[in-house]
mmCIF file of C-alpha atoms in Angstrom:
data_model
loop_
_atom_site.group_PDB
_atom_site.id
_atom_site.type_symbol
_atom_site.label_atom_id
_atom_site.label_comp_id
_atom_site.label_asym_id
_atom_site.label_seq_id
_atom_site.Cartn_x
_atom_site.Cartn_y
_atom_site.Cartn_z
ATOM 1 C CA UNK A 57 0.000 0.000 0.000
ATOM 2 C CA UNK A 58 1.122 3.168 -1.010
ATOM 3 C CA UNK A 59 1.854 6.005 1.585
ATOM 4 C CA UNK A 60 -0.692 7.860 0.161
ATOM 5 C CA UNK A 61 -3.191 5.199 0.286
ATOM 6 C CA UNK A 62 -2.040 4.415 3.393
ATOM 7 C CA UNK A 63 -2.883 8.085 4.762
ATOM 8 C CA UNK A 64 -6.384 7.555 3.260
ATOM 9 C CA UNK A 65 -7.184 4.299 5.243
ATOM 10 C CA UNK A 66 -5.933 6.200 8.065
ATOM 11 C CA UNK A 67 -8.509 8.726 7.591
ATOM 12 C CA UNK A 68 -11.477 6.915 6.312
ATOM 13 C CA UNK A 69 -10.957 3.153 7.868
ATOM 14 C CA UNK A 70 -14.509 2.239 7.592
ATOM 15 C CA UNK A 71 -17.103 2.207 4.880
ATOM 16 C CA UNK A 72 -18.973 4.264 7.277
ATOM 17 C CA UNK A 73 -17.183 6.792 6.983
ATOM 18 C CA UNK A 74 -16.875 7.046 3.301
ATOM 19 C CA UNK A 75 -20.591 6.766 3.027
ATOM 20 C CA UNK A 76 -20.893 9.691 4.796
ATOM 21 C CA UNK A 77 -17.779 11.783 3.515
ATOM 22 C CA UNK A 78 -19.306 10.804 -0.365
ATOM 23 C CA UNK A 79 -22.783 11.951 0.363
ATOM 24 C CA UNK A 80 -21.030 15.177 1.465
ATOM 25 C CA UNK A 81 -19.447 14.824 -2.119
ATOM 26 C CA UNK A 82 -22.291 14.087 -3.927
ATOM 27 C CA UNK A 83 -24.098 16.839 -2.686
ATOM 28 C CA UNK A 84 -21.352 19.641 -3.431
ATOM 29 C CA UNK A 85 -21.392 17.896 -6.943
ATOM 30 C CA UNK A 86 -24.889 17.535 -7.748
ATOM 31 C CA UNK A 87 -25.399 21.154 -6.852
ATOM 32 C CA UNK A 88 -22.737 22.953 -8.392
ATOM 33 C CA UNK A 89 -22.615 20.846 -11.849
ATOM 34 C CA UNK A 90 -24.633 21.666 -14.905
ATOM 35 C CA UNK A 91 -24.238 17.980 -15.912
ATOM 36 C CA UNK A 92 -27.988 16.552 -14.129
ATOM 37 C CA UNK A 93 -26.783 13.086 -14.764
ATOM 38 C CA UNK A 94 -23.641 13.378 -12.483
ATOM 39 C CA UNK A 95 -25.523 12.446 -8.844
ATOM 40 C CA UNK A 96 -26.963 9.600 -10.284
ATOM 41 C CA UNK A 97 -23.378 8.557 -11.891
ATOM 42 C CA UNK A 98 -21.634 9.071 -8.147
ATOM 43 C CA UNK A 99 -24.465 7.208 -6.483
ATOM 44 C CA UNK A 100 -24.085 4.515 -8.783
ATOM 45 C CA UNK A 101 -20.523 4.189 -7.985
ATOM 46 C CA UNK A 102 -20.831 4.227 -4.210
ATOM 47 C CA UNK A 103 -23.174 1.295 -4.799
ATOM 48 C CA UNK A 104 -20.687 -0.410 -6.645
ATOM 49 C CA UNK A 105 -17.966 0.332 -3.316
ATOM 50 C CA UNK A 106 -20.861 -1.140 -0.796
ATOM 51 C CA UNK A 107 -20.993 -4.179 -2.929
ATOM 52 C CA UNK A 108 -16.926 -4.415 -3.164
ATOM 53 C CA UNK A 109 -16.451 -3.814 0.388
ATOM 54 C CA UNK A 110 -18.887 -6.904 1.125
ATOM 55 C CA UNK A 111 -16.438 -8.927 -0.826
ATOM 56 C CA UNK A 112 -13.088 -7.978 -0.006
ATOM 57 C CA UNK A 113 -10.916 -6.305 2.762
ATOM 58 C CA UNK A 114 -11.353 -2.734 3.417
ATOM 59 C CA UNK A 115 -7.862 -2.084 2.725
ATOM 60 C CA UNK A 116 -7.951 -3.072 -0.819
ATOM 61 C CA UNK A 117 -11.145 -1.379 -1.309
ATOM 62 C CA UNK A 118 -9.121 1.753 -0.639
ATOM 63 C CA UNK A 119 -6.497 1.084 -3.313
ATOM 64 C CA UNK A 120 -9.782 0.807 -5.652
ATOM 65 C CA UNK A 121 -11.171 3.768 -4.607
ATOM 66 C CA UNK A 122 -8.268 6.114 -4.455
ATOM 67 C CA UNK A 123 -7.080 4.361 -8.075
ATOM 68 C CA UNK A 124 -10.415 5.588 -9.007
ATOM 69 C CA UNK A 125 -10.758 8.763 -7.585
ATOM 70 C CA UNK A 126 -7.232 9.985 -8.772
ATOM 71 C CA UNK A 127 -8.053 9.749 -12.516
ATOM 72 C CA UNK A 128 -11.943 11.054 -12.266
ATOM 73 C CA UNK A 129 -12.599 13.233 -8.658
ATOM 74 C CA UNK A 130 -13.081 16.823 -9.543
ATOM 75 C CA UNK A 131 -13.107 16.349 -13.262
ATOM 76 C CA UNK A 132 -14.730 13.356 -14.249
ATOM 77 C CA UNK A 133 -18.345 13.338 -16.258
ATOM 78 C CA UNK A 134 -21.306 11.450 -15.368
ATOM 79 C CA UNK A 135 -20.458 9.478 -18.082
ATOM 80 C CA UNK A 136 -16.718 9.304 -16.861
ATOM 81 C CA UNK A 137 -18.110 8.183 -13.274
ATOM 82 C CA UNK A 138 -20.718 5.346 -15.014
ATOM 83 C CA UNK A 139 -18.070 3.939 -16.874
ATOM 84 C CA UNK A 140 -16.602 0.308 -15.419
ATOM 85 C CA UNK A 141 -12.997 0.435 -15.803
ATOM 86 C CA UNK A 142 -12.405 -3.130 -15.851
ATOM 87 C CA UNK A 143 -8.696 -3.073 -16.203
ATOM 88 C CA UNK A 144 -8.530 -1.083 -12.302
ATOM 89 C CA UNK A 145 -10.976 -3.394 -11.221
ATOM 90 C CA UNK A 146 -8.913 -6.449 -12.277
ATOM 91 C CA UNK A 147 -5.165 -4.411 -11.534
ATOM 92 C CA UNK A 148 -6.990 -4.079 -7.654
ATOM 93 C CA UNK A 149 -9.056 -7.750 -6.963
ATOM 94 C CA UNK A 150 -7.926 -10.652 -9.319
ATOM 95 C CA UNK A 151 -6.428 -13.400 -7.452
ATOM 96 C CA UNK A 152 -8.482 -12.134 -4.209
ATOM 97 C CA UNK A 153 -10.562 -14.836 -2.923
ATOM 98 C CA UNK A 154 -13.903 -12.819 -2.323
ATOM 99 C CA UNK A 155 -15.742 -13.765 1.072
ATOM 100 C CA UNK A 156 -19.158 -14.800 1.464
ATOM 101 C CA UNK A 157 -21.026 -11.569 2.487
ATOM 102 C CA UNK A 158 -24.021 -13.849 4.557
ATOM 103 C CA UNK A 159 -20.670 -15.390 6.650
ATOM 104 C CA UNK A 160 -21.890 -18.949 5.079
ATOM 105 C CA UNK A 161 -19.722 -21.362 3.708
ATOM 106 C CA UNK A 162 -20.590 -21.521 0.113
ATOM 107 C CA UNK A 163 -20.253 -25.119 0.017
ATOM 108 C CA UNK A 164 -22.154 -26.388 3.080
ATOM 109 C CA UNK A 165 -24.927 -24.546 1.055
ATOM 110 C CA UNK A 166 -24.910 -26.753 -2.144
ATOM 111 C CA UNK A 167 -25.192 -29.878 0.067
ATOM 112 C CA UNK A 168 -28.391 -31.574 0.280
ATOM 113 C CA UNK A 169 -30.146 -31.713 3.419
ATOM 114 C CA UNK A 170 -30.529 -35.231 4.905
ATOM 115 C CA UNK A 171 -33.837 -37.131 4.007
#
């Protein structure tokens, strides 16, 4: 982890937090840009974060978002911010094994019950 990603975590070590610091975001966005479809763009991303962070550790979450956020926060269209960059996505989670958001084993679940 970079320092600078490291000084992130630092100061946002929760999703919680985020949540709160990108409504703030958002908001300031939403209201200041002529482009309408922007707070629907952002929203959509933060909903793609809450699924992420479900998945994987925080920590690489954060390399995610900041890898994100470097290239589009501040500048970045709604159609900038709607756009899946795959090739982040991949750079930041292949080869992480994802956990089980519901805390069940994945395969105790396929087994048939007893008769």
């Amino acid at each position: 982890m970079s320092s600078s990603n490291w000084q992130f975590l630092k100061a946002v070590p929760s999703f919680n937090i985020f949540s709160h610091l990108w409504t703030i975001y958002l908001t300031l966005c939403a209201s200041s840009s002529p482009d309408y479809d922007l707070a629907v763009s952002l929203g959509r991303f933060y909903l793609h974060i809450a699924a992420l962070q479900e998945l994987f550790p925080w920590n690489q979450v954060v390399d995610y978002i900041v890898a994100i956020c470097t290239e589009r926060l501040g500048k970045a269209s709604a159609a900038n911010w709607a756009h899946f960059d795959n090739e982040v996505h991949l750079t930041h989670f292949q080869g992480l094994v994802a956990h089980n958001p519901s805390g069940s084993n994945v395969a105790s679940n396929s087994k048939r019950p007893p008769p």
